C-alpha positions as a Python dict, from the first residue, in 0.01 Angstrom:
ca = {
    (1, 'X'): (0, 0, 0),
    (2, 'X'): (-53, -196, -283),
    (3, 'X'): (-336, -447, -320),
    (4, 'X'): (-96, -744, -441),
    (5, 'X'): (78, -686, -100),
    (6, 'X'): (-233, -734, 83),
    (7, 'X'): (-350, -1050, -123),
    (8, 'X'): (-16, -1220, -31),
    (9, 'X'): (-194, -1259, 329),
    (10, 'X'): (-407, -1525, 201),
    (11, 'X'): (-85, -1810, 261),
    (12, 'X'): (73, -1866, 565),
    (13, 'X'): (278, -1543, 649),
    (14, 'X'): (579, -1542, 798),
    (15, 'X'): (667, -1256, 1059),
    (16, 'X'): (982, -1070, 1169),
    (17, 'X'): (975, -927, 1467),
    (18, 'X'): (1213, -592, 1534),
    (19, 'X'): (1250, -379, 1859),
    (20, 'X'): (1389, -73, 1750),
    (21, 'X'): (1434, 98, 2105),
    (22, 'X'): (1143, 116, 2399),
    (23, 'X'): (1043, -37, 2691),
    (24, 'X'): (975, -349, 2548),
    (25, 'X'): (608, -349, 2681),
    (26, 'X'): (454, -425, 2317),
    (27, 'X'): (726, -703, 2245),
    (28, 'X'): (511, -895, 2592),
    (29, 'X'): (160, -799, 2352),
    (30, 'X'): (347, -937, 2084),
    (31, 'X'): (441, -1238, 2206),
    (32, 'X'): (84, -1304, 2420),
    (33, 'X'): (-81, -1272, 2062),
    (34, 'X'): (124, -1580, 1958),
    (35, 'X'): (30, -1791, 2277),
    (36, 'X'): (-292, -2051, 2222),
    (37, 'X'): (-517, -1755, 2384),
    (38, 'X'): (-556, -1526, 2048),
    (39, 'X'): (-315, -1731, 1889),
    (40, 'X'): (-272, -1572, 1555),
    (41, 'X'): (-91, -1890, 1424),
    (42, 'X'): (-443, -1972, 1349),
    (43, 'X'): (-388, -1815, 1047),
    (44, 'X'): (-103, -1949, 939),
    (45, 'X'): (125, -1708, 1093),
    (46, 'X'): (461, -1807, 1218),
    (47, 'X'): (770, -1627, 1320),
    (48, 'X'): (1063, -1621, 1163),
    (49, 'X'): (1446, -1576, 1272),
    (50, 'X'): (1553, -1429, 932),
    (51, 'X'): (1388, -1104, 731),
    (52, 'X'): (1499, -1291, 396),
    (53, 'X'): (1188, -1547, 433),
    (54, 'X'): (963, -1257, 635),
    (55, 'X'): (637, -1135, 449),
    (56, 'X'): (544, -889, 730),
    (57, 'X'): (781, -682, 937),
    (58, 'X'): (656, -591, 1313),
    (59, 'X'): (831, -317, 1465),
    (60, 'X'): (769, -210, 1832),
    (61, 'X'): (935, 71, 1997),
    (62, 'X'): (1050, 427, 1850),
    (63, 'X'): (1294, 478, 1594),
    (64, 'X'): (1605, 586, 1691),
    (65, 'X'): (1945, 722, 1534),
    (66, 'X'): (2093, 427, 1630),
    (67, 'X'): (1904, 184, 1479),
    (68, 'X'): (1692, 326, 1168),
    (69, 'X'): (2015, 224, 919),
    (70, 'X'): (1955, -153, 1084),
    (71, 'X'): (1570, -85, 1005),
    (72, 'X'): (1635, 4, 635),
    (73, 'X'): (1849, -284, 582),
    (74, 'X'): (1616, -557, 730),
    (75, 'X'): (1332, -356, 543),
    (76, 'X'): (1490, -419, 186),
    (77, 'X'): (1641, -776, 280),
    (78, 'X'): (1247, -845, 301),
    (79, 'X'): (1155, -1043, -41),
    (80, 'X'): (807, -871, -230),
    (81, 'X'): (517, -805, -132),
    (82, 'X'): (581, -710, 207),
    (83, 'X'): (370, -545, 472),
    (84, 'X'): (482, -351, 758),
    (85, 'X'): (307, -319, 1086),
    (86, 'X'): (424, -87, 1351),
    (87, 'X'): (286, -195, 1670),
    (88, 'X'): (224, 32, 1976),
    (89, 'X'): (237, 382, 2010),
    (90, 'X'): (596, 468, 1986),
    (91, 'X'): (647, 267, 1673),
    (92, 'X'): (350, 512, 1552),
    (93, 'X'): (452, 827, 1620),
    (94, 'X'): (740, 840, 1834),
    (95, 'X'): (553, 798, 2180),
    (96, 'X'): (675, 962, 2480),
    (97, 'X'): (1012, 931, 2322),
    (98, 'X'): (931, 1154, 2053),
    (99, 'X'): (1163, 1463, 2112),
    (100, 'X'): (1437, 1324, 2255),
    (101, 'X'): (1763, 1382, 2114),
    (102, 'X'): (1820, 1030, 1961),
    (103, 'X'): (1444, 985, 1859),
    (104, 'X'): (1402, 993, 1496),
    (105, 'X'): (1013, 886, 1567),
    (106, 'X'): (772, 646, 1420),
    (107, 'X'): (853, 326, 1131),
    (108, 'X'): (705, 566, 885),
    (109, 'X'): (981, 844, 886),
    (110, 'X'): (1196, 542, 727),
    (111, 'X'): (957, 282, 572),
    (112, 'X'): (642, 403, 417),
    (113, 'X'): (319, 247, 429),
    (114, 'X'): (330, 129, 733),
    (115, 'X'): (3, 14, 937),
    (116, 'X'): (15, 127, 1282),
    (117, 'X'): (-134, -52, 1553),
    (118, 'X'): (-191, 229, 1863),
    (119, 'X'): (-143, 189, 2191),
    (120, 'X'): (88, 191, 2476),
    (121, 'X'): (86, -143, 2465),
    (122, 'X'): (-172, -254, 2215),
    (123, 'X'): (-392, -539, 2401),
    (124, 'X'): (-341, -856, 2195),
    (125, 'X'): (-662, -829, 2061),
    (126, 'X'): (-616, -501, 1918),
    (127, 'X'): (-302, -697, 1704),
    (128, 'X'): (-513, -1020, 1674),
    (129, 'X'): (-745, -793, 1492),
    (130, 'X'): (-526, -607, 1238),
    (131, 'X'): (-382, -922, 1166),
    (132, 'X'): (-712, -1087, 1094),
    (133, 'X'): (-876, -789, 889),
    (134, 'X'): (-504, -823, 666),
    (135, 'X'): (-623, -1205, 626),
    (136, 'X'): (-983, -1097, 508),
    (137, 'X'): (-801, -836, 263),
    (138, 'X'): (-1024, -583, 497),
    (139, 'X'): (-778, -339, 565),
    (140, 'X'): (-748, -111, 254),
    (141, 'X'): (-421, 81, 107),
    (142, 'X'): (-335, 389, 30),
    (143, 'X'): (-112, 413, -319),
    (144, 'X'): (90, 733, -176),
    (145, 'X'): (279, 761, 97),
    (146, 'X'): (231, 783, 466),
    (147, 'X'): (127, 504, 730),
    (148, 'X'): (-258, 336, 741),
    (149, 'X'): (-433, 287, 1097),
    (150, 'X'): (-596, 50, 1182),
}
């Protein structure tokens, strides 16, 4: 990941959030990291209905057949710099999903440079976290391909 992508942090970022399949368990984590308990707005973060004004992408849930042409397309409507994070274990890897018939697996078999956020679901904090080290340009990139964890 580029370093300009991860300097573009340092305004108020504007999220897009995308289920691409699951059980919908790290969409609740999601969510709770938004409420005034870890409330990541605290850093300027908002969501946003629209990927054309999005800075950072959050996936949760595997990808599958059905959706990873939808993924692409909200992927590249996404203005530059813009960071992907892929949050829970199935938007990692695949999950328990991985294997099944439609199951592609995780974000980064169709976006690369992805940071993954692990766990089935990721507490809050975990998210909180990733989000924060992204604010204090403490996460760093990798130039080549594949996904960063956190």
């Amino acid at each position: 990941m580029a370093r300009d992508n991860l300097r573009m942090i340092r305004k108020s970022p504007w999220v897009f959030h995308f289920n691409s399949g699951g059980c919908n368990g790290c969409d609740i984590e999601v969510v709770a990291a938004f409420t005034p308990k870890y409330d990541v707005e605290r850093l300027g973060m908002t969501l946003t209905s629209s990927p054309k004004h999005a800075d950072i992408l959050v996936v949760t849930g595997p990808v599958t057949r059905q959706v990873a042409g939808s993924l692409k397309m909200i992927y590249d409507q996404m203005p530059e710099p813009k960071i992907v994070i892929a949050i829970g274990t199935c938007a990692c890897s695949g999950g328990i999903f991985r294997g099944g018939y439609n199951v592609i697996g995780g974000v980064d078999k169709i976006i690369k440079n992805v940071i993954c956020v692990p766990g089935c679901p990721p507490n809050p904090r975990a998210i909180y976290s990733v989000i924060k080290k992204l604010y204090d340009n403490k996460i760093g990139g990798d130039e080549g391909n594949g996904s960063s964890r956190s």
